[in-house]
GROMACS .gro file of C-alpha atoms in nm:
model
  167
    1ALA     CA    1  -1.143  -2.093   0.859
    2HIS     CA    2  -1.214  -1.868   0.560
    3LEU     CA    3  -0.871  -1.944   0.409
    4LYS     CA    4  -0.906  -2.317   0.475
    5VAL     CA    5  -1.233  -2.328   0.282
    6LEU     CA    6  -1.090  -2.122  -0.005
    7ALA     CA    7  -0.781  -2.345  -0.018
    8ALA     CA    8  -1.002  -2.654  -0.044
    9VAL     CA    9  -1.216  -2.499  -0.319
   10GLU     CA   10  -0.906  -2.382  -0.507
   11THR     CA   11  -0.772  -2.739  -0.524
   12LYS     CA   12  -1.091  -2.845  -0.705
   13VAL     CA   13  -1.165  -2.530  -0.910
   14ARG     CA   14  -0.832  -2.371  -1.004
   15GLY     CA   15  -0.858  -1.990  -1.024
   16PHE     CA   16  -1.175  -1.963  -0.813
   17ALA     CA   17  -1.008  -1.788  -0.520
   18VAL     CA   18  -0.807  -1.500  -0.665
   19ASN     CA   19  -0.753  -1.149  -0.531
   20ILE     CA   20  -0.877  -1.231  -0.183
   21SER     CA   21  -0.891  -0.932   0.048
   22PHE     CA   22  -0.962  -0.914   0.416
   23PRO     CA   23  -1.153  -0.604   0.526
   24ASP     CA   24  -1.092  -0.691   0.891
   25ASP     CA   25  -0.719  -0.609   0.867
   26ASP     CA   26  -0.620  -0.333   1.108
   27SER     CA   27  -0.306  -0.198   1.271
   28GLU     CA   28  -0.279  -0.500   1.505
   29PHE     CA   29  -0.385  -0.790   1.281
   30GLY     CA   30  -0.322  -0.811   0.911
   31THR     CA   31  -0.247  -1.028   0.611
   32GLU     CA   32   0.063  -1.057   0.393
   33THR     CA   33   0.076  -1.256   0.073
   34LYS     CA   34   0.354  -1.399  -0.139
   35ASP     CA   35   0.314  -1.571  -0.475
   36LEU     CA   36   0.508  -1.895  -0.511
   37LEU     CA   37   0.627  -2.097  -0.808
   38ASP     CA   38   0.492  -2.452  -0.835
   39ASN     CA   39   0.815  -2.609  -0.705
   40GLU     CA   40   0.832  -2.358  -0.417
   41LEU     CA   41   0.472  -2.433  -0.324
   42SER     CA   42   0.540  -2.805  -0.310
   43TYR     CA   43   0.846  -2.753  -0.088
   44ALA     CA   44   0.676  -2.495   0.138
   45LEU     CA   45   0.373  -2.719   0.182
   46GLY     CA   46   0.575  -3.030   0.263
   47LYS     CA   47   0.460  -3.388   0.298
   48LYS     CA   48   0.094  -3.388   0.409
   49GLY     CA   49   0.122  -3.015   0.486
   50GLY     CA   50   0.388  -3.072   0.750
   51THR     CA   51   0.615  -2.784   0.650
   52ARG     CA   52   0.319  -2.543   0.641
   53ARG     CA   53   0.222  -2.649   0.994
   54LYS     CA   54   0.581  -2.605   1.116
   55LEU     CA   55   0.602  -2.257   0.959
   56ALA     CA   56   0.275  -2.159   1.125
   57ALA     CA   57   0.366  -2.301   1.466
   58SER     CA   58   0.720  -2.159   1.476
   59SER     CA   59   0.618  -1.810   1.357
   60GLU     CA   60   0.293  -1.808   1.561
   61CYS     CA   61   0.127  -1.688   1.240
   62ILE     CA   62  -0.165  -1.829   1.043
   63VAL     CA   63  -0.008  -1.972   0.727
   64GLU     CA   64  -0.231  -2.103   0.449
   65TYR     CA   65  -0.184  -2.166   0.079
   66VAL     CA   66  -0.460  -2.078  -0.166
   67GLY     CA   67  -0.350  -2.178  -0.512
   68ASN     CA   68   0.011  -2.061  -0.546
   69THR     CA   69  -0.027  -1.779  -0.295
   70VAL     CA   70   0.079  -1.807   0.066
   71TYR     CA   71  -0.135  -1.605   0.308
   72MET     CA   72   0.026  -1.507   0.638
   73CYS     CA   73  -0.220  -1.366   0.890
   74GLY     CA   74  -0.132  -1.226   1.231
   75THR     CA   75   0.043  -0.935   1.394
   76ALA     CA   76   0.315  -0.754   1.200
   77GLU     CA   77   0.581  -0.937   1.403
   78GLU     CA   78   0.422  -1.279   1.338
   79ARG     CA   79   0.393  -1.211   0.965
   80GLN     CA   80   0.754  -1.093   0.949
   81ARG     CA   81   0.873  -1.412   1.120
   82ALA     CA   82   0.667  -1.629   0.884
   83LEU     CA   83   0.813  -1.451   0.581
   84GLN     CA   84   1.169  -1.476   0.718
   85TYR     CA   85   1.130  -1.849   0.794
   86LEU     CA   86   0.988  -1.906   0.446
   87GLU     CA   87   1.293  -1.731   0.298
   88TRP     CA   88   1.527  -1.950   0.505
   89LEU     CA   89   1.336  -2.256   0.389
   90PHE     CA   90   1.385  -2.163   0.022
   91ALA     CA   91   1.748  -2.060   0.077
   92GLN     CA   92   1.821  -2.419   0.188
   93LEU     CA   93   1.738  -2.533  -0.166
   94LYS     CA   94   2.037  -2.333  -0.293
   95GLY     CA   95   2.285  -2.437  -0.023
   96PRO     CA   96   2.376  -2.384   0.341
   97VAL     CA   97   2.200  -2.098   0.519
   98PHE     CA   98   2.360  -1.865   0.773
   99VAL     CA   99   2.137  -1.700   1.033
  100ASP     CA  100   2.270  -1.403   1.228
  101TYR     CA  101   2.115  -1.542   1.545
  102GLU     CA  102   2.291  -1.347   1.818
  103ASN     CA  103   2.026  -1.074   1.845
  104ARG     CA  104   1.724  -1.289   1.759
  105PRO     CA  105   1.500  -1.384   2.052
  106ASP     CA  106   1.320  -1.634   1.825
  107CYS     CA  107   1.635  -1.833   1.745
  108THR     CA  108   1.835  -2.078   1.953
  109VAL     CA  109   2.150  -2.243   1.827
  110VAL     CA  110   2.268  -2.581   1.953
  111GLU     CA  111   2.624  -2.700   1.893
  112VAL     CA  112   2.603  -3.060   1.772
  113PRO     CA  113   2.920  -3.272   1.757
  114ARG     CA  114   2.991  -3.342   1.392
  115ASP     CA  115   3.006  -3.719   1.444
  116THR     CA  116   2.647  -3.721   1.581
  117VAL     CA  117   2.482  -3.508   1.312
  118GLY     CA  118   2.347  -3.814   1.128
  119TYR     CA  119   2.195  -3.950   1.447
  120VAL     CA  120   2.036  -3.617   1.538
  121THR     CA  121   1.901  -3.571   1.186
  122GLY     CA  122   1.777  -3.926   1.146
  123ALA     CA  123   1.699  -4.116   0.829
  124ARG     CA  124   1.558  -3.876   0.569
  125ARG     CA  125   1.542  -3.609   0.840
  126ALA     CA  126   1.284  -3.809   1.040
  127THR     CA  127   1.423  -3.729   1.387
  128LEU     CA  128   1.445  -3.354   1.325
  129GLY     CA  129   1.098  -3.363   1.172
  130ARG     CA  130   0.951  -3.528   1.483
  131ILE     CA  131   1.118  -3.273   1.711
  132GLU     CA  132   0.990  -2.986   1.495
  133GLU     CA  133   0.635  -3.122   1.506
  134GLU     CA  134   0.643  -3.186   1.880
  135TRP     CA  135   0.788  -2.849   1.978
  136GLY     CA  136   0.641  -2.625   1.706
  137VAL     CA  137   0.977  -2.515   1.572
  138LEU     CA  138   1.164  -2.506   1.242
  139MET     CA  139   1.519  -2.646   1.258
  140PHE     CA  140   1.810  -2.679   1.017
  141PHE     CA  141   2.186  -2.711   1.024
  142MET     CA  142   2.330  -2.382   0.917
  143GLU     CA  143   2.643  -2.256   0.755
  144THR     CA  144   2.894  -2.117   1.001
  145ARG     CA  145   3.120  -1.821   0.939
  146MET     CA  146   3.412  -2.065   0.933
  147GLN     CA  147   3.244  -2.258   0.652
  148ARG     CA  148   3.189  -1.936   0.459
  149ASP     CA  149   3.560  -1.851   0.488
  150GLY     CA  150   3.657  -2.126   0.247
  151ARG     CA  151   3.774  -2.480   0.201
  152GLU     CA  152   4.081  -2.459   0.429
  153ALA     CA  153   3.869  -2.343   0.721
  154ARG     CA  154   3.627  -2.633   0.664
  155GLU     CA  155   3.912  -2.886   0.652
  156THR     CA  156   4.061  -2.744   0.972
  157ALA     CA  157   3.722  -2.772   1.144
  158ARG     CA  158   3.685  -3.135   1.030
  159GLU     CA  159   4.035  -3.227   1.148
  160ALA     CA  160   3.958  -3.076   1.490
  161GLY     CA  161   3.637  -3.282   1.522
  162GLY     CA  162   3.431  -2.967   1.547
  163THR     CA  163   3.060  -2.913   1.573
  164GLU     CA  164   2.775  -2.815   1.348
  165LYS     CA  165   2.529  -2.542   1.440
  166LEU     CA  166   2.165  -2.643   1.453
  167ALA     CA  167   1.932  -2.341   1.442
   0.00000   0.00000   0.00000
C-alpha cells in the first residue's frame, strides 16, 4: 500500500518520492529496485498497467513503479523471477528471445503449429493478453535454437510446417 500511495503522489509531484528505503527488509522479505528509461517504463507498465500486473502475478512478487524506478518486493526468489521476466520483456523489443526452459520450474513451453500462431495470438495480441490476465502468467513466442542457427534452418522449418514455441 505504501508504494501505491507513493506512486500516485509521484505522478502528481514529480521527484517527491526519491530514495525510498524499507526498514522492514529482512533475510526472508526484501526489496529490489531498477531504474528505467521513459520508453522502458511505458512498455513495462503496459496499457492501463496490464503488463505490471502480469509481471507481478507471474513472478508472485509485488511490482510497483514509482517515477522511473521499479520496486520489486518479496522473497529473494520472487524478486529474481520479477527481474528475469522484466529482462525478457525488454529483450523482446530487440528481437526474438530464447529461454533455456528445460531446468526452469516456472516455465512451460507449448508447441504451437505455425499455421495457428495468428489465431492463438489474436488481433494485436488480444487472445494472449486475455490468457495472461486470466491465468496470471507472462507469455511470448520465443526464438528456437533452430532459428538461431540461421536462415537455412528457418526455411527448412517453414517448409516442414513446423511449430513455434510459446513460453
